[in-house]
Structures are given as structure tokens and as C-alpha cells.
Short mmCIF file of C-alpha atoms in Angstrom, two decimals:
data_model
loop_
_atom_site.label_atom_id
_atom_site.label_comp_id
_atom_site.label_asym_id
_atom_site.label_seq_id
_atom_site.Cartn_x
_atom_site.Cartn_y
_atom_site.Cartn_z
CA UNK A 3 7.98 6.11 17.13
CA UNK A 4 8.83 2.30 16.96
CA UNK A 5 10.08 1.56 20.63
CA UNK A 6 13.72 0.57 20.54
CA UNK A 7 17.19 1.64 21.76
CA UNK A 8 19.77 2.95 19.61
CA UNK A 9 23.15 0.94 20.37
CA UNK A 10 26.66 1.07 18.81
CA UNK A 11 28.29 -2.48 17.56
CA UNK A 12 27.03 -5.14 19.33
CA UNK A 13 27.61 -9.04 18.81
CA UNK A 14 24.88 -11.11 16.56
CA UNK A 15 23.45 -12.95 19.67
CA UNK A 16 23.00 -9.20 21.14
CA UNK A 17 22.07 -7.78 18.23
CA UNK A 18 19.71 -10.44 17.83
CA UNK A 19 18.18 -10.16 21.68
CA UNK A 20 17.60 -6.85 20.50
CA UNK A 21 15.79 -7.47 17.12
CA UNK A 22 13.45 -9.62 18.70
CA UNK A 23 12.33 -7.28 21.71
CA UNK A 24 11.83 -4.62 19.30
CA UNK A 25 9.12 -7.07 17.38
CA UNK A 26 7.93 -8.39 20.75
CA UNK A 27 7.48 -4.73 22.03
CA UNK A 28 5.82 -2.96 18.60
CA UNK A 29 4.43 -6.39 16.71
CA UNK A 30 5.78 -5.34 13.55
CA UNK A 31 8.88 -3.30 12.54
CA UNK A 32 10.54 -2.84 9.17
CA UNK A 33 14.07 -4.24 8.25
CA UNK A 34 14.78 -0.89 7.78
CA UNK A 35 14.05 0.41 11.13
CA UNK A 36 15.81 -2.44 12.77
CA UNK A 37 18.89 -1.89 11.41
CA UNK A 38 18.76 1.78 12.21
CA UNK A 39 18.08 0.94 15.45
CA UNK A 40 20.89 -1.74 15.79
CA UNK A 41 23.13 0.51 13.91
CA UNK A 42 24.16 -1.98 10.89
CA UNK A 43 23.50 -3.10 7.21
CA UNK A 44 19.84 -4.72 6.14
CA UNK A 45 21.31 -7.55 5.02
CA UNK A 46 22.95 -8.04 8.51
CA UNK A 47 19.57 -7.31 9.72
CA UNK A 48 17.58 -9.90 7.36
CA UNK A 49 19.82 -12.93 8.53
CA UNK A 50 19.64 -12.61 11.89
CA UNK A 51 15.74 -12.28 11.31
CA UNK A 52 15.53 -15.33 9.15
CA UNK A 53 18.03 -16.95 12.15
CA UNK A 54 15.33 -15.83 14.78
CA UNK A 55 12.73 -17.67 12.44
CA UNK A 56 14.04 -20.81 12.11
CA UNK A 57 13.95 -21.01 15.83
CA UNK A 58 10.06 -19.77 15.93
CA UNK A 59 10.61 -16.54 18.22
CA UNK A 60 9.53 -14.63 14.63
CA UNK A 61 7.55 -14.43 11.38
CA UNK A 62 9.06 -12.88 8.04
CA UNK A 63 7.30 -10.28 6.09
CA UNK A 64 8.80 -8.66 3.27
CA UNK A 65 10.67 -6.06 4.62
CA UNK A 66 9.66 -6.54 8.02
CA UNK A 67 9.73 -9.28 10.89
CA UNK A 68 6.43 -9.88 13.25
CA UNK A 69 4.95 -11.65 15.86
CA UNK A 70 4.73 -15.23 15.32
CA UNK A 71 1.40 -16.57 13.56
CA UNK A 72 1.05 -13.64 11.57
CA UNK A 73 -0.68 -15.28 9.43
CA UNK A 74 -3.72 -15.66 11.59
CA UNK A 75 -3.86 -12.89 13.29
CA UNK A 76 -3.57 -9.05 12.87
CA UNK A 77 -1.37 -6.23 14.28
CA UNK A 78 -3.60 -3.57 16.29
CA UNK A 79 -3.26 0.27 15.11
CA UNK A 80 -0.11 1.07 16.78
CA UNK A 81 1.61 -1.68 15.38
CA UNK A 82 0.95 -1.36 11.62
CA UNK A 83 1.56 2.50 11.98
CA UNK A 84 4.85 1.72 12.83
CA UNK A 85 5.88 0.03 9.42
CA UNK A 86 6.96 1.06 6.26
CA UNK A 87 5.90 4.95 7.38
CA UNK A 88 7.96 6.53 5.06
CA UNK A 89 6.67 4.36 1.36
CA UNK A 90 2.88 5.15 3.40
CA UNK A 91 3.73 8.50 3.30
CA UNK A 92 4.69 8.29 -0.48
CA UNK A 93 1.67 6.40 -1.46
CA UNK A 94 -0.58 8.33 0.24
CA UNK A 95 0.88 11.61 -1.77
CA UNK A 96 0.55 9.63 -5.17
CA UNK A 97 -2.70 8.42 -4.76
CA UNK A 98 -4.30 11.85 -3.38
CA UNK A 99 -3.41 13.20 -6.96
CA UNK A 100 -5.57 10.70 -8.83
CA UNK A 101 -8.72 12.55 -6.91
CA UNK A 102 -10.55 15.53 -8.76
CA UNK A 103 -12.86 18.29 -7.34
CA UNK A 104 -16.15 17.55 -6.54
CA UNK A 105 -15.48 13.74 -6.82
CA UNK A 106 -17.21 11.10 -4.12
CA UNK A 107 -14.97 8.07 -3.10
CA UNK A 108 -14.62 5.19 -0.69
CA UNK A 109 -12.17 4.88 1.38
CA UNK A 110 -11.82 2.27 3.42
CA UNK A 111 -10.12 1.41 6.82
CA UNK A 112 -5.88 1.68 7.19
CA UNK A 113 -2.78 3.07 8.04
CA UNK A 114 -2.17 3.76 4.72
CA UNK A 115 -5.74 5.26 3.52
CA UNK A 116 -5.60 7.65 6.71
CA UNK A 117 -2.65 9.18 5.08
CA UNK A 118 -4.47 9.24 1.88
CA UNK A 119 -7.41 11.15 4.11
CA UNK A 120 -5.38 13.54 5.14
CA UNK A 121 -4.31 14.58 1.50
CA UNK A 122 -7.97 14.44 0.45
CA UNK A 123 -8.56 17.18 2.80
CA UNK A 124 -6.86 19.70 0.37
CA UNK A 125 -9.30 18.30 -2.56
CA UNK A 126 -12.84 21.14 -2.79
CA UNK A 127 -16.09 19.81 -3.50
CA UNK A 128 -14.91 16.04 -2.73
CA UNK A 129 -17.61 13.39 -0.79
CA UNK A 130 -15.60 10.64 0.90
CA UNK A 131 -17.46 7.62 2.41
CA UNK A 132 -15.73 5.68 5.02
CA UNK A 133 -16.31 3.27 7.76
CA UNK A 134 -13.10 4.69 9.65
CA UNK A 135 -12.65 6.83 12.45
CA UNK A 136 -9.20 7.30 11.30
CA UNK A 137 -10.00 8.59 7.94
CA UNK A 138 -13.16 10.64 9.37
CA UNK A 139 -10.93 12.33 11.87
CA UNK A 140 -8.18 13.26 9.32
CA UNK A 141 -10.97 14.77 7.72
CA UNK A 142 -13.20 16.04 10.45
CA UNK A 143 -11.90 19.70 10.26
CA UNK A 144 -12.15 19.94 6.40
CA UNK A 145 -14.51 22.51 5.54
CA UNK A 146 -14.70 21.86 1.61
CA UNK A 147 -15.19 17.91 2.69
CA UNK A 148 -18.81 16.09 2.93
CA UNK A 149 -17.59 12.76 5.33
CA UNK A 150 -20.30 9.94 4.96
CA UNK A 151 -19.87 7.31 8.04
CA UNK A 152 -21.36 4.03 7.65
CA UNK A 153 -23.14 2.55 10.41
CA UNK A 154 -21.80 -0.85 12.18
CA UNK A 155 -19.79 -2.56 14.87
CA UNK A 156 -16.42 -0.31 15.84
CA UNK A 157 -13.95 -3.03 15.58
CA UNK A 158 -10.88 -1.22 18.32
CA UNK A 159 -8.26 -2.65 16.74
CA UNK A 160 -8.11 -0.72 13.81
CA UNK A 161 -10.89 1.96 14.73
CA UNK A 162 -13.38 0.53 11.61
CA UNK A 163 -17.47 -0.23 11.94
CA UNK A 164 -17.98 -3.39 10.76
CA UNK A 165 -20.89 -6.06 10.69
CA UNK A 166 -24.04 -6.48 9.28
CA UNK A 167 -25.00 -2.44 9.83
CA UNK A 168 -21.71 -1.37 8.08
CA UNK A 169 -22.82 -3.88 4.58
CA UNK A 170 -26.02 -2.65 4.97
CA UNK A 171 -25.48 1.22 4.72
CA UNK A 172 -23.07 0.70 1.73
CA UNK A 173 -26.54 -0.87 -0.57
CA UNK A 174 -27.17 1.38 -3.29
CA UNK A 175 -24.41 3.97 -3.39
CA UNK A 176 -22.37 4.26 -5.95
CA UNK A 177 -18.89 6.48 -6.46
CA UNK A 178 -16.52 6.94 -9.13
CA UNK A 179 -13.67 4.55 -7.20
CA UNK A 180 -12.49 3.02 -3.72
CA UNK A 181 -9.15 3.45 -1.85
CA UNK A 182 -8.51 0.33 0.03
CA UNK A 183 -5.67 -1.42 1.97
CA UNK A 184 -5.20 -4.64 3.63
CA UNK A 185 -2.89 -7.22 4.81
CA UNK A 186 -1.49 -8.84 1.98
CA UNK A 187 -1.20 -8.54 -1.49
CA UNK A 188 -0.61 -11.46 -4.48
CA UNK A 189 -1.61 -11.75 -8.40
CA UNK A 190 -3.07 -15.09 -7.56
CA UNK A 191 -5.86 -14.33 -4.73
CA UNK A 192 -5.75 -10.30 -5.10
CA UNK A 193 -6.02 -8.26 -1.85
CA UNK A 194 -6.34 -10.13 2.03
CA UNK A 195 -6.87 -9.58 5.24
CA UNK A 196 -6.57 -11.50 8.55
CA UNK A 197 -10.03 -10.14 9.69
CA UNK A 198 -13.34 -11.81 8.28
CA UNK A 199 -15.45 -9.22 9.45
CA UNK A 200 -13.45 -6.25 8.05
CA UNK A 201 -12.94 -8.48 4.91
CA UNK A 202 -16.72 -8.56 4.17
CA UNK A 203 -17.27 -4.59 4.42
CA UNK A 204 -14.42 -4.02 2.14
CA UNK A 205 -16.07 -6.51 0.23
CA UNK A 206 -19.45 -3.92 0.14
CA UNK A 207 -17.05 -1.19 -0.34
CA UNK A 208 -15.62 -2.24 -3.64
CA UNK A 209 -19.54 -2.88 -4.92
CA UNK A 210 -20.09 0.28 -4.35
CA UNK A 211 -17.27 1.81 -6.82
CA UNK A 212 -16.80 2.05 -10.47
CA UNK A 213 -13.30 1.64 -9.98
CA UNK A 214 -10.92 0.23 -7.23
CA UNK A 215 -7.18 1.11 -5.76
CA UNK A 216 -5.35 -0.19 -3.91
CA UNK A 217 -2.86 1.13 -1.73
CA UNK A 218 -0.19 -1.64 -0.61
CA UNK A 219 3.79 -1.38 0.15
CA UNK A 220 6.17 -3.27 -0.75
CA UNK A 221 5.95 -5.43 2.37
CA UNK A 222 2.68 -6.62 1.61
CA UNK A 223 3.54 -8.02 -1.87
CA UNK A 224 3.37 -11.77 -2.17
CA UNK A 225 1.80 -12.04 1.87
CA UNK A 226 -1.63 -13.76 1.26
CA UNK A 227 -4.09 -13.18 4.54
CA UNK A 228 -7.31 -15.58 5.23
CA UNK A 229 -9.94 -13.92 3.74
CA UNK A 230 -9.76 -12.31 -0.21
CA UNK A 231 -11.39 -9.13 0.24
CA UNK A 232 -10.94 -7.53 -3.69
CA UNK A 233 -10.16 -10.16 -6.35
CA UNK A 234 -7.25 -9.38 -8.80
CA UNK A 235 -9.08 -9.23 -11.81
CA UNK A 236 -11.77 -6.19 -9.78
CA UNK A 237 -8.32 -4.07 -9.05
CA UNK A 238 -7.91 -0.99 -11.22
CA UNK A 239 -5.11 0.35 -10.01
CA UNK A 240 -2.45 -0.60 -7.33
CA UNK A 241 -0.71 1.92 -5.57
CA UNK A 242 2.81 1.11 -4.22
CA UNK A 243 6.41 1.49 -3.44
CA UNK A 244 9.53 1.06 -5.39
CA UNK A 245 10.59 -2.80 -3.83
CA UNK A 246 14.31 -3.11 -2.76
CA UNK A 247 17.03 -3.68 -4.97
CA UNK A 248 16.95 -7.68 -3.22
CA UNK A 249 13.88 -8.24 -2.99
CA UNK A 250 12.92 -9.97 -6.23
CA UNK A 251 9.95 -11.48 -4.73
CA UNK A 252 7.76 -8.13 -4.95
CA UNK A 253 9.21 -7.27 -8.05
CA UNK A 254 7.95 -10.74 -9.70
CA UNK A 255 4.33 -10.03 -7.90
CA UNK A 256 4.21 -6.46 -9.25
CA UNK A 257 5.33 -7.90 -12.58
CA UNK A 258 2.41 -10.93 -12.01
CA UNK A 259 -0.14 -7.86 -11.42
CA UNK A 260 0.78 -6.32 -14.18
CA UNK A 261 0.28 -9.42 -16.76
CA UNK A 262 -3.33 -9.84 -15.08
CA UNK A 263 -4.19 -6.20 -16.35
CA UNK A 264 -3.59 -3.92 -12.80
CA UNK A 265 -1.76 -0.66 -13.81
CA UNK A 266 0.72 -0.56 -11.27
CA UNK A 267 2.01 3.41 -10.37
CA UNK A 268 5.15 3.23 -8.13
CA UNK A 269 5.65 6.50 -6.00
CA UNK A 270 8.68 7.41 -3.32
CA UNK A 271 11.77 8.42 -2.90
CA UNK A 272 13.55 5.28 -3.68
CA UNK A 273 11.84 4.72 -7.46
CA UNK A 274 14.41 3.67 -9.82
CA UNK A 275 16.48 1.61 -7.84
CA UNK A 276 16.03 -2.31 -8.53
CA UNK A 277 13.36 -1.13 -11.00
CA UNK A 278 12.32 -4.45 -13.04
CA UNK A 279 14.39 -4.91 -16.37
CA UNK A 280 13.32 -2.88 -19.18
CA UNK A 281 11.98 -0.12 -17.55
CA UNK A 282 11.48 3.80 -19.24
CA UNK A 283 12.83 6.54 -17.01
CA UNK A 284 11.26 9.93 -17.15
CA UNK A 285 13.38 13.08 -18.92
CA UNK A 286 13.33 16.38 -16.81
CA UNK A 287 10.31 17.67 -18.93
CA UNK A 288 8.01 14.75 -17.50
CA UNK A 289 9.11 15.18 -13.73
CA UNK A 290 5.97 17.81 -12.95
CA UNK A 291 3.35 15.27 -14.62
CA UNK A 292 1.80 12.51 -14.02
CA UNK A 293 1.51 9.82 -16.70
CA UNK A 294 -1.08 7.08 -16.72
CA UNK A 295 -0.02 4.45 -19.65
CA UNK A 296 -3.31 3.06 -21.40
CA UNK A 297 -3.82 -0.85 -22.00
CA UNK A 298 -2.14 -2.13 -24.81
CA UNK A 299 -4.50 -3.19 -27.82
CA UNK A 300 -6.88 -6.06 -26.94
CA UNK A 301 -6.68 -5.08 -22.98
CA UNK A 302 -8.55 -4.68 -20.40
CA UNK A 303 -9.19 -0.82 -20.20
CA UNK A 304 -10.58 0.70 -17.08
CA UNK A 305 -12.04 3.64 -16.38
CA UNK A 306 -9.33 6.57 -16.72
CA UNK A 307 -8.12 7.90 -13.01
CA UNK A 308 -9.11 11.04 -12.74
CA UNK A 309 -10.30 13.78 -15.33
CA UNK A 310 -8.92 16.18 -17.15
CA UNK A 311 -5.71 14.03 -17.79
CA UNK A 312 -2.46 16.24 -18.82
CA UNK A 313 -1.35 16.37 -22.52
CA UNK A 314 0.86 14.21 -23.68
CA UNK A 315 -0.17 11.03 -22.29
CA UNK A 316 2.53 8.15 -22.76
CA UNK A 317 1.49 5.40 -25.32
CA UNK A 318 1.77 2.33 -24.97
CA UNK A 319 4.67 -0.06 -26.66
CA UNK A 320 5.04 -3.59 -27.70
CA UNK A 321 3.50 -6.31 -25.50
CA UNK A 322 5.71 -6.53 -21.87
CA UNK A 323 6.84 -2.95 -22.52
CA UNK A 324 7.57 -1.14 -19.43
CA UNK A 325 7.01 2.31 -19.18
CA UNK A 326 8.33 4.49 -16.24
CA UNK A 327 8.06 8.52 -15.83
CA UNK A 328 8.94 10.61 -12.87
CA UNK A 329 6.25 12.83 -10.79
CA UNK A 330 6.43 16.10 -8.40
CA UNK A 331 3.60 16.33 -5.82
CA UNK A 332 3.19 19.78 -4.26
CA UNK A 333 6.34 19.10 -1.58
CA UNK A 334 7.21 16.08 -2.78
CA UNK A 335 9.54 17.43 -5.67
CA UNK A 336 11.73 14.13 -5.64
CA UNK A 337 8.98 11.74 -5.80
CA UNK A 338 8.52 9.33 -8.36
CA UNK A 339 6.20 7.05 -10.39
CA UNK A 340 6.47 4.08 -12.71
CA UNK A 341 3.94 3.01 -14.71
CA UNK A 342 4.05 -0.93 -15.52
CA UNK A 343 1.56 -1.54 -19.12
CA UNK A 344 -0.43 -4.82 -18.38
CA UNK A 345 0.72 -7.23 -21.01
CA UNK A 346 -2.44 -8.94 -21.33
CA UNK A 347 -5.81 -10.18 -19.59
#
């Protein structure tokens, strides 16, 4: 639970005093929880964070507000499992579903990918390598589960081996795909991180896959981190969130990702709202599929996600078409996913 008091109407400068202990106490926190917390409107809630920036107490994130020189450093374990828990928790459900039986992946260190681990434990017959104790302990009590540790360094701050011993361990395999997060997330440099040694096993972990997804939420969109861990043009698949109704800045980057070839499938609760112009909605009959939408002709075409697609596959339109279907996971009967068609590579 992100540490904060719940208040009734305060004044700006209070409300403000109160923003920032909240980011000085948890190191990040999501524009949504802050104005739950200080019981008003985002938008309130986004001014007086861009007020506390221009006078250096914070950093801006999409969605969020954090420490000061975010850039350069990273938020330990708590922290990050603080933000954006409930588009995690979406993700996490979407991407589990793109996993078959008897399958081996990669999945590398997170917030987000333990979530994902504790879906996979449902999956029979599945091999998941990891260099997480997160991920290995979601999945320590899964019978039907082989879990494959690499060697390495255990980096506390995140609970990941890394160094020379983690690289090393990852020569030679091979897997049908990854499941990776990071830091940050643009069409220009691909995935980042803040941490060069965690960079450079997620670097090993994508040569080991045929295929790699990332799992990012909105908040990460258009944040670049030091060091590029999976180019843009490597990504299969991202894995997100539907972005704010405001925040055009994640829905140009998802658009940008798109136009370099990454099929983009965008899961949660809030799909639909502020979707990006032109946009197909799902009918009723397409709400308990899934839907992956295949490269236009003269595309890049990757590997497809998973076997034994269901019928009825949606084709792709004219060039910039954008096509959108809704999804039910198990318990997650409301959840959707949109499926933006690369316009070109």
C-alpha cells in the first residue's frame, strides 16, 4: 500500500506538502493514487506536480511523479510495486494468455513480469527461465512448472542475478519468446533501463528468444533510461495499457511503435477511452477472443504468439488502419485489447 494519508479539502500549498511527502516517502506514486489520496481531480493533481517540478523538489513521469534525478537512478522493489498496480495487473492477465502448454520462455526481472509469473503458474507443461527471485518465487509452488535460475550477482534492489555468471548461463539456450520490462519505453531507442548491469542480462535474455514482449504501462511510454536494453526494431510485441484520455504523449509513442512494425495489444479496464483516432471496437461476439491482427502486405511479420490461434482472425485493412477488439480473461470478463496494425517497416 503506497504510504499516505487520506485528507478531505485541503489548500494547494497543503495539498502540495502532501504530494511531495508521499513521493519522498514511496519514490514513485501514480497521479492516480495521489489524487485519491488528496481527495481531488488528476488534473488538480498534475499541476501541482508540474508546480513542485519547476521548483526541483520532483521529477515527472507519465502518470506519476518521482524522486528527483530519476533519470539516473532507479526506484528499489517497493517503490516500483507501488505504481500503476492496477494496468500491471491487466498486463500481466493479457500477456499470460499469449503462453501455450508445454512452451519454455524467458522472463526477465520486474514488477510487472512477477505478475505475469504468477499467471504462468496456471500454464501445464511450461519451462520458464529467469534470473528473478521474484518470478521464481511466484512460481516456486507450481507443480506443472520446470523454473530454470541463471547463475550471477543478486542485485537487492530488484531481487535479479546479474553479472558476468548471469550472461554466461543464458549461451546457447534458446525459447520460443521473452517477457521483459524496464524503465522506459520510446520508438526511437526501444526499451531502457537505469541499471547497466541489469541492462546487459536482458540484453542475453532477448538472444536467447525467437521472439520478444514487452510488458510496459502507460507511464513508461516516451521515458528513455541510460542504457537500451532491447532495440525497437528486436520487439515483437508490446504489452500495455490503454493511456489516459490527456495524455497524448503515449498515445503518439504507441502510434510511433506501431509505424516501426511492434504489434501493440492494449489490455485493462480503461481500453477505449482516449483510444487513438480511427480505432475498430470489438462487437459482443469478439469479447471471449483474442485477436492478433497480421502485418499488412510488405511487413515485417513475426513469429505468430502463441499456437493454435482462434478462428476468425481479424485481417488487416488499408495502410494506418487501426484495428481494436475486446478480450475476456478467465476473471477478467471486462478486460480489453486493441490491436494497433504496423503501417510499415
Amino acid at each position: 500500500m503506497v504510504v499516505g494519508v487520506t485528507v478531505g479539502f485541503v489548500f494547494a500549498a497543503e495539498r502540495r506538502q502532501l504530494i511531495l511527502e508521499m513521493v519522498r516517502a514511496n519514490g514513485a506514486v501514480s497521479l492516480r493514487e495521489l489524487a485519491r489520496v488528496v481527495q481531488t481531480s488528476e488534473v488538480t493533481v498534475r499541476r501541482d506536480v508540474r508546480a513542485l517540478e519547476a521548483e526541483g523538489l520532483l521529477d515527472r513521469r507519465h502518470g506519476g511523479a518521482v524522486l528527483p534525478g530519476g533519470f539516473t537512478r532507479e526506484s528499489g522493489f517497493p517503490q516500483k510495486s507501488h505504481l500503476a498496480t492496477a494496468e500491471k495487473t491487466a498486463i500481466a492477465d493479457l500477456a499470460a494468455s499469449f503462453v501455450d502448454e508445454g512452451e519454455a520462455v524467458v522472463v526477465g526481472a520486474g514488477t510487472t513480469t512477477q505478475e505475469l509469473a504468477r499467471r504462468l503458474a496456471r500454464v501445464p507443461g511450461l519451462t520458464v527461465v529467469t534470473n528473478s527471485l521474484l518470478v521464481a518465487q511466484a512460481l516456486a509452488h507450481a507443480n506443472r512448472v520446470e523454473v530454470v535460475m541463471t547463475g550471477g550477482t543478486l542485485r537487492g534492489s530488484n531481487y535479479a542475478l546479474v553479472g558476468s555468471g548471469a550472461e554466461q548461463s543464458l549461451q546457447g539456450l534458446r525459447v520460443s519468446r521473452a517477457f521483459l520490462s524496464g524503465s522506459g519505453l520510446t520508438a526511437e531507442r526501444g526499451l531502457s533501463t537505469s541499471n547497466m548491469l541489469s541492462a546487459s542480462v536482458d540484453r542475453a535474455l532477448v538472444q536467447a528468444a525467437a521472439e520478444v514482449v514487452v510488458l510496459a504501462d502507460h507511464t513508461k511510454l516516451g521515458t528513455d533510461t541510460m542504457f537500451q536494453t532491447v532495440p525497437t526494431d528486436v520487439i515483437t510485441r508490446l504489452v500495455t495499457d490503454e493511456p489516459p484520455a490527456h495524455d497524448d504523449r503515449a498515445a503518439t509513442e504507441l502510434q510511433a511503435l506501431a509505424d516501426q512494425g511492434v504489434h501493440i495489444s492494449v489490455a485493462g479496464p480503461g481500453a477505449g477511452s482516449g483510444s487513438p483516432t480511427g480505432a475498430v471496437h470489438g462487437d459482443a461476439d469478439r469479447q471471449a477472443r483474442r485477436r492478433d491482427v497480421p502485418p499488412l502486405p510488405g511487413q515485417r511479420r513475426s513469429l505468430p504468439l502463441g499456437h493454435g490461434q482462434p478462428p476468425g482472425t481479424v485481417q488487416g485493412g488499408p495502410p494506418g488502419a487501426q484495428l481494436r477488439s475486446a478480450v475476456a480473461l478467465g476473471d477478467q470478463a471486462t478486460a480489453r485489447v486493441a490491436d494497433l496494425a504496423p503501417r510499415r517497416r
